[in-house]
Coordinates of C-alpha atoms and ligand atoms in Angstrom, one line a residue:
M1 CA 65.5 103.9 95.5
L2 CA 66.5 104.8 99.0
T3 CA 63.8 106.9 100.7
G4 CA 64.7 110.6 101.0
C5 CA 66.0 110.7 97.4
T6 CA 64.3 112.0 94.3
P7 CA 64.3 109.5 91.3
W8 CA 64.4 110.7 87.7
P9 CA 60.9 110.8 86.2
E10 CA 60.0 107.6 84.4
E11 CA 60.2 109.3 81.0
L12 CA 63.8 110.4 81.5
Q13 CA 64.8 107.0 82.9
R14 CA 63.4 105.4 79.7
R15 CA 65.3 107.9 77.6
Y16 CA 68.6 107.3 79.4
R17 CA 68.3 103.5 79.0
E18 CA 67.3 103.7 75.4
A19 CA 70.3 105.9 74.6
G20 CA 72.5 103.4 76.4
Y21 CA 73.6 105.9 79.0
W22 CA 72.4 103.6 81.8
E23 CA 73.9 100.2 81.6
D24 CA 72.1 98.8 84.7
I25 CA 75.3 97.6 86.4
T26 CA 76.8 98.7 89.7
L27 CA 80.1 100.5 90.3
W28 CA 81.5 97.2 91.6
Q29 CA 80.5 95.4 88.4
M30 CA 82.1 98.1 86.3
F31 CA 85.4 97.5 88.2
E32 CA 85.0 93.7 88.0
Q33 CA 84.8 93.9 84.2
S34 CA 88.2 95.5 84.1
A35 CA 89.6 93.1 86.7
T36 CA 88.4 90.1 84.8
K37 CA 89.9 91.4 81.5
T38 CA 93.4 92.3 82.8
P39 CA 93.9 90.7 86.2
D40 CA 97.7 91.0 86.0
R41 CA 98.0 94.6 85.1
I42 CA 99.0 97.1 87.7
A43 CA 96.0 98.9 89.0
L44 CA 97.5 101.0 91.8
V45 CA 100.9 102.4 92.7
F46 CA 101.5 103.8 96.2
E47 CA 104.9 104.3 97.7
D48 CA 106.6 100.9 97.2
Q49 CA 103.4 99.0 96.6
R50 CA 102.4 97.9 93.1
I51 CA 99.0 96.4 93.2
T52 CA 97.5 94.3 90.4
Y53 CA 93.8 94.3 89.4
R54 CA 93.6 90.8 90.8
E55 CA 95.0 91.8 94.2
L56 CA 92.7 94.9 94.3
E57 CA 89.7 92.8 93.5
R58 CA 90.7 90.2 96.2
Q59 CA 91.2 92.9 98.9
A60 CA 87.9 94.6 98.0
N61 CA 86.1 91.2 98.2
R62 CA 87.8 90.5 101.5
L63 CA 86.4 93.8 102.9
A64 CA 83.0 93.2 101.5
L65 CA 82.9 90.0 103.5
K66 CA 84.2 91.7 106.7
F67 CA 81.8 94.6 106.4
S68 CA 78.9 92.2 106.0
E69 CA 80.1 90.0 108.9
I70 CA 80.0 93.0 111.3
G71 CA 76.4 93.6 110.1
L72 CA 76.7 96.3 107.4
K73 CA 74.1 95.7 104.7
N74 CA 72.5 97.1 101.6
R75 CA 71.4 100.7 101.9
D76 CA 73.1 101.3 105.2
R77 CA 75.1 104.6 105.2
V78 CA 78.6 105.0 106.6
V79 CA 80.7 108.2 106.8
F80 CA 83.8 107.6 104.7
Q81 CA 86.8 109.7 105.7
L82 CA 89.8 107.7 104.6
A83 CA 92.9 109.4 103.3
N84 CA 94.3 108.8 99.8
S85 CA 95.7 105.2 99.9
P86 CA 95.0 101.8 98.4
E87 CA 92.9 101.1 101.5
L88 CA 90.5 103.9 100.5
I89 CA 89.9 102.1 97.2
Y90 CA 89.6 98.6 98.7
A91 CA 87.1 99.9 101.2
F92 CA 85.1 102.0 98.7
Y93 CA 84.7 99.0 96.3
G94 CA 84.0 96.7 99.3
L95 CA 81.1 98.9 100.4
T96 CA 79.6 99.5 97.0
K97 CA 79.8 95.7 96.3
I98 CA 77.3 95.1 99.1
G99 CA 75.2 98.2 98.5
V100 CA 76.4 100.1 101.6
I101 CA 76.5 103.8 100.8
P102 CA 79.6 105.7 101.7
V103 CA 79.1 109.4 102.5
M104 CA 82.3 110.9 101.0
A105 CA 83.8 113.2 103.7
L106 CA 87.3 114.7 103.4
P107 CA 90.2 114.1 105.8
A108 CA 90.1 117.9 106.7
H109 CA 86.6 117.6 108.2
R110 CA 86.2 117.8 112.0
F111 CA 83.6 117.1 114.6
T112 CA 81.1 119.7 113.5
E113 CA 81.0 118.5 109.9
I114 CA 81.3 114.8 110.6
S115 CA 78.5 114.8 113.2
H116 CA 76.3 116.6 110.7
F117 CA 77.0 114.1 107.9
A118 CA 76.5 111.2 110.2
G119 CA 73.4 112.5 111.8
H120 CA 71.8 113.6 108.6
A121 CA 72.6 110.4 106.8
G122 CA 71.6 108.2 109.8
A123 CA 75.0 106.6 109.4
V124 CA 75.7 103.3 111.2
G125 CA 79.4 103.3 110.6
Y126 CA 82.4 105.6 110.3
L127 CA 85.6 104.8 108.4
I128 CA 88.7 106.8 109.4
P129 CA 92.5 106.9 109.1
N130 CA 94.1 106.3 112.6
Q131 CA 96.1 109.5 112.6
I132 CA 97.3 112.2 110.2
K133 CA 100.0 114.5 111.5
D134 CA 99.0 115.2 115.1
F135 CA 95.3 114.6 114.6
D136 CA 93.9 111.4 116.0
Y137 CA 90.7 110.4 114.2
R138 CA 90.1 107.5 116.6
E139 CA 89.4 110.1 119.3
L140 CA 87.2 112.0 117.0
A141 CA 85.3 108.8 116.3
G142 CA 84.8 108.3 120.0
E143 CA 83.1 111.7 120.2
I144 CA 81.0 111.0 117.1
T145 CA 79.6 107.8 118.6
V146 CA 78.5 109.7 121.6
A147 CA 77.0 112.6 119.6
V148 CA 75.3 110.3 116.9
P149 CA 74.3 107.1 118.6
S150 CA 73.3 105.4 115.3
V151 CA 77.0 105.2 114.5
Q152 CA 78.0 101.8 115.9
H153 CA 80.9 100.6 113.8
I154 CA 84.2 102.4 113.7
I155 CA 86.6 101.1 111.1
V156 CA 90.2 102.3 111.2
A157 CA 92.9 102.2 108.5
G158 CA 95.8 101.4 110.7
Q159 CA 95.8 100.5 114.4
A160 CA 92.4 100.7 116.0
N161 CA 91.4 101.6 119.6
E162 CA 89.5 99.2 121.7
G163 CA 86.0 98.5 120.4
Q164 CA 87.0 99.7 116.9
H165 CA 87.8 97.5 113.9
S166 CA 91.1 97.6 112.1
L167 CA 90.8 97.6 108.3
T168 CA 94.5 96.9 108.0
D169 CA 94.3 93.8 110.2
W170 CA 91.4 92.5 108.1
L171 CA 93.4 93.0 104.9
A172 CA 96.4 91.2 106.4
E173 CA 94.6 88.1 107.5
P174 CA 95.6 85.0 105.4
K175 CA 93.1 84.2 102.7
V176 CA 91.3 80.9 102.8
P177 CA 89.3 79.3 100.0
G178 CA 85.7 80.5 99.9
D179 CA 86.6 83.5 102.0
E180 CA 84.5 85.8 99.9
Y181 CA 81.3 87.7 100.0
R182 CA 78.5 86.0 98.3
G183 CA 75.5 87.9 99.6
D184 CA 73.4 90.7 98.2
Q185 CA 74.9 93.1 95.7
G186 CA 74.0 96.7 95.3
D187 CA 71.2 97.6 92.9
P188 CA 72.1 99.6 89.8
E189 CA 69.1 101.9 90.3
D190 CA 69.9 102.6 93.8
V191 CA 72.2 105.1 95.5
A192 CA 75.8 104.1 95.3
L193 CA 77.4 106.9 97.2
M194 CA 76.7 110.4 98.7
L195 CA 78.9 113.4 97.8
L196 CA 78.9 116.6 99.7
S197 CA 77.5 119.7 98.1
G198 CA 79.8 122.6 97.3
G199 CA 78.0 124.2 100.3
T200 CA 76.0 127.4 100.0
T201 CA 73.9 126.6 103.0
A202 CA 75.1 126.6 106.6
L203 CA 75.1 122.9 106.6
S204 CA 76.4 120.8 103.6
K205 CA 73.7 118.9 101.7
L206 CA 74.2 115.3 100.7
I207 CA 74.2 114.4 97.0
P208 CA 72.8 110.9 96.4
R209 CA 74.5 109.5 93.2
T210 CA 73.2 106.2 91.9
H211 CA 75.2 103.3 90.4
N212 CA 73.7 103.9 87.0
D213 CA 74.4 107.6 86.9
F214 CA 78.0 107.3 88.3
V215 CA 78.9 104.4 86.1
Y216 CA 77.9 106.5 83.1
N217 CA 79.8 109.5 84.6
C218 CA 82.9 107.4 84.6
R219 CA 82.4 105.8 81.1
Q220 CA 81.6 109.1 79.4
S221 CA 84.5 111.0 81.1
S222 CA 86.9 108.3 80.0
V223 CA 85.7 108.8 76.3
V224 CA 86.2 112.6 76.5
S225 CA 89.6 112.5 78.2
S226 CA 90.8 109.5 76.2
I227 CA 91.4 107.4 79.3
D228 CA 92.2 103.8 78.5
A229 CA 94.4 100.9 79.5
K230 CA 97.5 102.9 78.6
T231 CA 96.6 105.8 80.9
V232 CA 98.7 106.3 84.0
M233 CA 96.8 108.8 86.1
L234 CA 98.3 110.8 88.9
T235 CA 96.0 111.6 91.8
L236 CA 97.1 114.3 94.3
L237 CA 93.8 115.8 95.6
P238 CA 91.4 114.1 98.0
M239 CA 90.0 111.0 96.1
S240 CA 86.7 111.4 98.0
H241 CA 86.0 114.5 96.1
N242 CA 84.0 114.0 92.9
Y243 CA 86.7 115.4 90.6
N244 CA 89.4 112.9 91.7
L245 CA 86.9 110.1 92.3
G246 CA 85.1 109.8 89.0
S247 CA 85.1 113.0 86.9
P248 CA 87.3 111.6 85.4
G249 CA 89.1 110.4 88.6
I250 CA 90.3 107.0 89.9
L251 CA 87.1 105.0 89.3
T252 CA 87.3 106.1 85.6
A253 CA 90.9 105.0 85.3
L254 CA 90.2 101.7 86.9
A255 CA 87.1 101.1 84.8
S256 CA 89.3 101.6 81.7
G257 CA 92.1 99.2 82.7
G258 CA 94.5 102.1 83.5
C259 CA 96.9 102.6 86.3
V260 CA 96.3 105.0 89.2
V261 CA 99.4 106.5 90.9
I262 CA 98.6 107.8 94.3
A263 CA 100.9 110.6 95.5
S264 CA 101.8 110.4 99.2
S265 CA 102.3 114.1 99.3
I266 CA 101.9 117.2 97.1
N267 CA 105.5 118.3 97.6
T268 CA 106.7 119.4 94.2
E269 CA 109.9 117.3 94.2
H270 CA 108.0 114.2 95.2
V271 CA 105.3 114.9 92.5
F272 CA 107.7 115.3 89.7
S273 CA 110.0 112.4 90.7
L274 CA 106.9 110.2 90.7
I275 CA 105.7 111.5 87.3
E276 CA 109.1 110.6 85.8
K277 CA 109.5 107.2 87.6
E278 CA 105.9 106.0 86.9
Q279 CA 105.7 107.6 83.4
V280 CA 102.5 109.4 84.3
S281 CA 100.4 110.4 81.3
L282 CA 97.5 112.3 83.0
I283 CA 97.6 114.6 86.0
L284 CA 94.5 115.8 87.8
G285 CA 95.6 119.3 88.9
A286 CA 93.9 122.2 90.6
V287 CA 94.6 126.0 90.7
P288 CA 97.0 126.1 93.7
L289 CA 99.1 123.2 92.6
V290 CA 99.4 124.3 89.0
T291 CA 100.3 127.8 90.0
K292 CA 103.0 126.4 92.2
W293 CA 104.4 124.2 89.4
L294 CA 104.6 127.1 87.0
T295 CA 106.8 129.1 89.2
S296 CA 109.1 126.2 90.2
D297 CA 112.2 125.0 88.4
I298 CA 111.9 121.5 89.8
P299 CA 109.8 120.2 86.8
E300 CA 112.7 121.0 84.4
Q301 CA 115.0 118.7 86.4
H302 CA 112.9 115.7 85.4
N303 CA 112.1 113.8 82.2
L304 CA 108.4 114.6 81.8
S305 CA 107.9 113.4 78.3
S306 CA 105.2 110.9 79.4
I307 CA 102.8 113.6 80.3
K308 CA 100.0 113.9 77.7
I309 CA 97.3 115.8 79.6
I310 CA 97.4 118.2 82.6
M311 CA 93.9 118.9 83.8
N312 CA 92.5 121.6 86.0
G313 CA 89.3 121.4 88.0
G314 CA 87.4 122.9 90.9
A315 CA 88.0 126.5 90.0
K316 CA 88.8 128.3 86.8
L317 CA 92.5 128.5 85.7
A318 CA 93.5 131.7 84.0
P319 CA 94.2 131.5 80.2
E320 CA 97.8 132.7 80.6
L321 CA 98.5 129.9 83.0
R322 CA 96.9 127.3 80.7
Q323 CA 99.1 128.5 77.9
R324 CA 102.2 128.3 80.2
I325 CA 101.3 124.7 81.1
Q326 CA 101.1 123.6 77.5
T327 CA 104.5 125.3 76.8
K328 CA 106.3 124.2 79.9
F329 CA 105.1 120.6 79.9
G330 CA 104.6 120.1 76.2
C331 CA 101.2 118.6 76.8
V332 CA 97.5 119.3 76.2
F333 CA 95.7 121.3 78.9
Q334 CA 92.2 120.2 79.7
E335 CA 89.8 122.3 81.8
S336 CA 87.2 120.4 83.9
F337 CA 84.2 122.4 85.2
G338 CA 82.1 120.0 87.2
M339 CA 80.0 119.7 90.3
G340 CA 79.1 117.0 92.8
E341 CA 75.5 117.3 91.7
G342 CA 76.5 115.9 88.3
L343 CA 77.1 117.9 85.2
L344 CA 80.7 117.7 83.9
N345 CA 82.0 120.1 81.3
L346 CA 85.3 119.4 79.6
T347 CA 87.4 121.0 76.9
R348 CA 88.1 118.5 74.2
L349 CA 91.7 117.4 73.6
N350 CA 91.6 118.4 69.9
D351 CA 89.9 121.8 70.5
E352 CA 91.4 124.9 69.0
D353 CA 93.8 126.7 71.4
E354 CA 91.4 129.6 71.7
V355 CA 88.8 127.2 73.3
I356 CA 91.3 125.2 75.4
L357 CA 92.7 128.4 76.8
H358 CA 89.6 130.4 77.5
S359 CA 86.5 128.2 77.9
S360 CA 85.2 126.0 80.7
G361 CA 84.5 123.2 78.3
R362 CA 81.2 121.9 77.2
P363 CA 78.9 119.2 78.6
M364 CA 80.5 115.8 78.3
S365 CA 77.3 113.9 77.3
P366 CA 74.8 114.4 74.5
G367 CA 72.2 113.6 77.1
D368 CA 73.0 116.8 79.1
E369 CA 70.4 119.5 78.7
I370 CA 71.5 123.1 79.4
K371 CA 69.5 126.2 79.9
I372 CA 71.1 129.5 80.8
V373 CA 68.6 131.7 82.5
D374 CA 68.0 135.2 83.8
E375 CA 66.6 136.1 87.3
N376 CA 63.1 135.4 86.0
G377 CA 64.0 131.9 84.7
N378 CA 63.9 133.0 81.1
E379 CA 66.6 131.7 78.8
V380 CA 69.2 134.3 77.7
A381 CA 70.5 134.6 74.1
D382 CA 73.8 132.9 73.3
G383 CA 76.8 135.0 74.3
E384 CA 74.8 136.6 77.2
K385 CA 75.5 136.0 80.8
G386 CA 73.0 134.0 82.9
E387 CA 72.7 131.2 85.5
L388 CA 73.7 127.8 84.3
T389 CA 70.9 125.2 84.9
C390 CA 71.1 121.6 83.8
R391 CA 69.5 118.2 83.7
G392 CA 70.8 114.9 82.5
P393 CA 71.6 111.2 83.0
Y394 CA 74.1 111.8 85.8
T395 CA 72.7 115.0 87.3
I396 CA 70.7 114.5 90.5
Q397 CA 67.0 115.5 90.8
G398 CA 67.2 116.5 94.5
Y399 CA 69.3 116.4 97.7
Y400 CA 69.0 113.7 100.3
Y401 CA 66.2 114.5 102.7
A402 CA 66.3 118.2 102.1
P403 CA 63.0 119.3 100.7
E404 CA 63.6 123.0 101.2
S405 CA 67.1 123.2 99.7
S406 CA 66.0 120.9 96.9
A407 CA 63.0 123.1 96.1
N408 CA 65.4 126.1 95.9
A409 CA 68.0 124.4 93.8
F410 CA 65.9 122.4 91.4
S411 CA 63.1 123.7 89.1
P412 CA 59.9 121.7 88.9
D413 CA 61.1 120.2 85.6
G414 CA 64.2 118.9 87.3
F415 CA 66.8 121.4 86.2
Y416 CA 69.5 122.0 88.7
H417 CA 70.4 125.6 89.3
T418 CA 74.1 125.7 89.7
G419 CA 74.5 129.2 91.0
D420 CA 77.3 129.7 88.4
L421 CA 77.1 132.6 86.0
V422 CA 78.1 131.5 82.5
C423 CA 78.0 132.6 78.8
R424 CA 77.6 130.1 76.1
R425 CA 79.4 130.5 72.8
N426 CA 79.4 127.8 70.1
G427 CA 78.2 125.3 72.6
Y428 CA 81.0 126.0 75.0
L429 CA 80.5 127.4 78.5
Y430 CA 82.5 130.3 79.9
V431 CA 82.3 130.7 83.7
E432 CA 82.1 134.4 84.5
G433 CA 81.0 134.6 88.1
R434 CA 78.5 133.2 90.5
I435 CA 75.4 134.1 92.4
K436 CA 75.9 131.6 95.2
D437 CA 77.3 132.6 98.5
L438 CA 80.6 130.7 98.7
I439 CA 84.3 131.2 98.6
N440 CA 86.1 129.0 96.1
R441 CA 89.5 128.6 97.6
G442 CA 91.4 127.1 94.7
G443 CA 88.7 124.4 94.3
E444 CA 87.8 124.0 98.0
K445 CA 84.3 125.4 98.6
V446 CA 83.5 127.3 101.8
S447 CA 80.0 128.2 102.6
I448 CA 79.8 131.9 103.7
D449 CA 76.7 131.3 105.7
E450 CA 78.3 128.5 107.6
V451 CA 81.4 130.4 108.7
E452 CA 79.5 133.6 109.4
N453 CA 77.2 131.6 111.7
H454 CA 80.2 130.3 113.6
I455 CA 81.7 133.7 113.9
L456 CA 78.5 135.2 115.2
A457 CA 78.6 132.7 118.0
D458 CA 81.7 134.6 119.4
D459 CA 80.6 136.9 122.2
R460 CA 82.9 139.6 121.1
V461 CA 81.3 139.9 117.7
E462 CA 78.3 142.1 116.8
N463 CA 78.1 141.4 113.1
V464 CA 80.2 139.8 110.3
S465 CA 80.3 139.6 106.6
I466 CA 82.6 137.3 104.7
V467 CA 83.7 138.0 101.1
A468 CA 86.2 136.6 98.6
M469 CA 89.5 138.4 98.3
P470 CA 91.9 137.9 95.4
D471 CA 94.9 135.6 96.0
A472 CA 97.8 134.9 93.6
Q473 CA 98.0 131.2 94.3
Y474 CA 94.4 130.1 95.3
G475 CA 92.5 132.5 93.0
E476 CA 90.5 133.7 96.1
K477 CA 90.4 133.3 99.8
A478 CA 88.0 134.4 102.6
C479 CA 88.2 137.7 104.3
A480 CA 86.0 138.4 107.3
F481 CA 84.8 141.9 108.0
V482 CA 83.8 142.1 111.6
K483 CA 82.1 144.7 113.7
L484 CA 82.9 144.2 117.4
K485 CA 80.7 144.8 120.4
A486 CA 81.6 148.0 122.3
G487 CA 84.9 147.7 124.1
Q488 CA 85.9 144.4 122.6
K489 CA 89.1 143.4 120.8
L490 CA 89.7 140.5 118.4
T491 CA 92.8 139.4 116.5
R492 CA 92.9 136.9 113.6
E493 CA 94.7 134.4 115.8
E494 CA 92.0 134.7 118.4
L495 CA 89.3 134.2 115.8
T496 CA 91.1 131.2 114.3
S497 CA 91.4 129.5 117.7
F498 CA 87.8 130.2 118.5
L499 CA 86.7 128.7 115.1
L500 CA 89.0 125.6 115.5
D501 CA 87.5 125.0 119.0
R502 CA 84.1 124.8 117.3
G503 CA 85.4 121.8 115.3
I504 CA 85.5 122.9 111.7
A505 CA 87.9 122.1 108.9
K506 CA 90.9 124.4 108.7
F507 CA 90.3 125.3 105.0
K508 CA 87.2 127.2 106.1
L509 CA 89.1 129.7 108.3
P510 CA 89.1 133.3 107.1
E511 CA 92.6 134.2 106.1
R512 CA 92.2 137.9 106.8
L513 CA 90.3 139.8 109.4
E514 CA 89.2 143.5 108.9
I515 CA 87.7 145.2 111.9
V516 CA 85.1 147.8 110.9
E517 CA 83.1 150.4 112.7
S518 CA 80.1 149.9 110.4
F519 CA 79.1 148.1 107.2
P520 CA 78.1 149.7 103.9
L521 CA 74.4 149.1 103.7
S522 CA 71.8 149.0 100.9
P523 CA 68.7 151.2 101.2
A524 CA 66.9 148.1 102.5
G525 CA 69.5 147.7 105.2
K526 CA 71.4 144.7 103.8
I527 CA 75.2 144.6 104.0
L528 CA 76.6 145.4 100.6
R529 CA 79.1 142.5 99.9
R530 CA 80.0 144.0 96.6
E531 CA 81.2 147.1 98.3
L532 CA 83.2 145.0 100.8
R533 CA 84.8 143.1 97.9
R534 CA 85.8 146.3 96.3
I535 CA 87.3 147.6 99.5
I536 CA 89.4 144.5 100.2
E537 CA 90.6 144.4 96.5
E538 CA 91.7 148.0 96.7
T539 CA 93.4 147.5 100.1
I540 CA 95.3 144.5 98.8
K541 CA 96.3 146.3 95.6
A542 CA 97.6 149.3 97.6
E543 CA 99.5 147.0 99.9
Q544 CA 101.1 145.2 97.0
E545 CA 102.1 148.5 95.4
S546 CA 103.6 149.8 98.5
E547 CA 105.5 146.5 99.0
Q548 CA 106.9 146.8 95.4
A549 CA 107.9 150.4 96.0
K550 CA 109.8 149.4 99.1
Q551 CA 111.6 146.6 97.2
R552 CA 112.6 149.1 94.5
V553 CA 114.0 151.5 97.1
S554 CA 116.0 148.7 98.8
Q555 CA 117.5 147.7 95.5
L556 CA 118.8 151.3 94.8
Ligands
J2J601 C1 85.1 127.5 87.3 N1 84.4 127.0 88.4 C2 84.5 125.7 88.7 C3 86.0 125.3 86.8 C4 84.3 123.7 89.5 C5 85.1 118.1 88.2 C6 85.7 119.3 88.5 C7 85.3 120.0 89.6 C8 84.3 119.6 90.5 C9 83.9 120.4 91.6 C10 83.7 118.4 90.2 C11 85.3 124.8 87.9 N2 85.9 126.6 86.6 N3 86.8 124.6 86.1 O1 82.7 118.0 90.9 O2 83.4 116.6 88.8 C12 83.0 125.5 90.7 C13 81.6 125.9 90.1 C14 80.8 124.6 90.4 C15 81.4 124.2 91.8 C16 81.2 122.7 92.1 C17 84.1 117.7 89.0 N4 85.1 123.6 88.4 N5 83.9 125.0 89.6 O3 84.6 121.4 91.9 O4 80.8 120.2 93.8 O5 81.1 126.9 90.9 O6 82.7 120.1 92.3 O7 79.4 124.8 90.5 O8 83.1 120.8 94.7 O9 82.8 124.5 91.6 O10 82.0 122.4 93.2 P1 82.1 120.8 93.6

């Protein structure tokens, strides 16, 4: 295994093989099996392109060859920041075929995050889109090569700048016989990809996922979500995130002979036209999207009879909204409570409504081991709240080169401490809170530590504390309480521009700023976040009530 990673103990490895969880094939081989079985089926739909399994395999092979020709090889790491598109899938398979490890960044990431991923991973390459809206990734790549000299290959989907490679040009070259990669393949026991941790520390940790574990992750999620060759999966969220990648995600659909429809925007009209046109059967949704669909009358203007399952993942969806989904769309709702580190919990399609509407699902594999523990690490009784800890055939045993974070997050017997507070009833988990310091913005995770550190770098700021505030569409958003230095002033716009100048992703920006004279403190002098959360909740409630009262007056 790649150095810097923690393998499963021998005993567990043996157990996972004996139980048939680990097949000892690579992600590429799993895809190849489907492509060989049904080469003429449509694998991908994107805008006006309909791509067969044969074509997808050919393009991935083509890229595997090109990647190896420029010198990428087994166990090299590359930062992978492509946007949802067929190119993303060609490139992902092309890399995994030759054992190159993509570090799965999101299009929203900027200099600060990318330079950290590249530096920490010792990346030799960086894959980017050319431009999205007014942001030019080729320029960012130029800055990254200066900041992280190990990064030598910039590979661009679209037109490249001088000294960079164009993925699009490679894909467009005419194919000649024998024009195929025939070198080393990835090793099933080795790391296949690195995901980003949901971020509780100032800098995101890298999650090394092996071929064996991720292949199983895909296989087992396809069983639990009934994904097969008839599935037409709609993907709207970033495919580089674990949820849309493989839990169950695009790799699962492609391993099952299904069809992946890639939305080119999350505009509601576009989404529902696409569902009707392509006869989508499974939608991978998230809180902000689902909330929007439920208040829109656009869905009713389309024939949506093909939808069998609407799934929600990344953050908990309220029971009333789950019920409304089932009623409005005439489908089954499925809750997906997962994590980049591994464990995936799903409600089952034939569960009682009570479970489908209220629970966060149960572990998808019989090989998942769950312990719910109190502050002292002792297991709590069923029905009592505690921290969810887990171990299993697709849950990592440690972060990449991060001994301290790994020691904090994993117990000596290899159980991962999720930071989620849950209750277990009849084997099902119910998420009831968390003990980790992050904001879950409708599924996007923002590390409180990270953003507070950036804000503290502002000369006007004496101290800051970020807390979650309730939000109707996202569930929660970040509110920054700031104490300024004497005589200073700060508006939210000024804070936003200061943070953007520091090169961080937009979704991390606090969406409300409260200037305070002092912070509520514990007897030990620590800022009482709980108290700040209460203050902001009450303030928002009072504002909403006064807004409603105003509306009533204006209607008189
Ligand atoms: C409550 N909290 C949830 C849910 C994730 C599938 C789905 C999601 C992710 C993911 C994933 C939640 N209800 N339904 O990797 O494979 C919160 C928990 C969890 C953290 C993990 C997948 N679904 N969460 O969101 O690594 O706090 O993975 O520990 O980004 O999201 O975040 P992440």
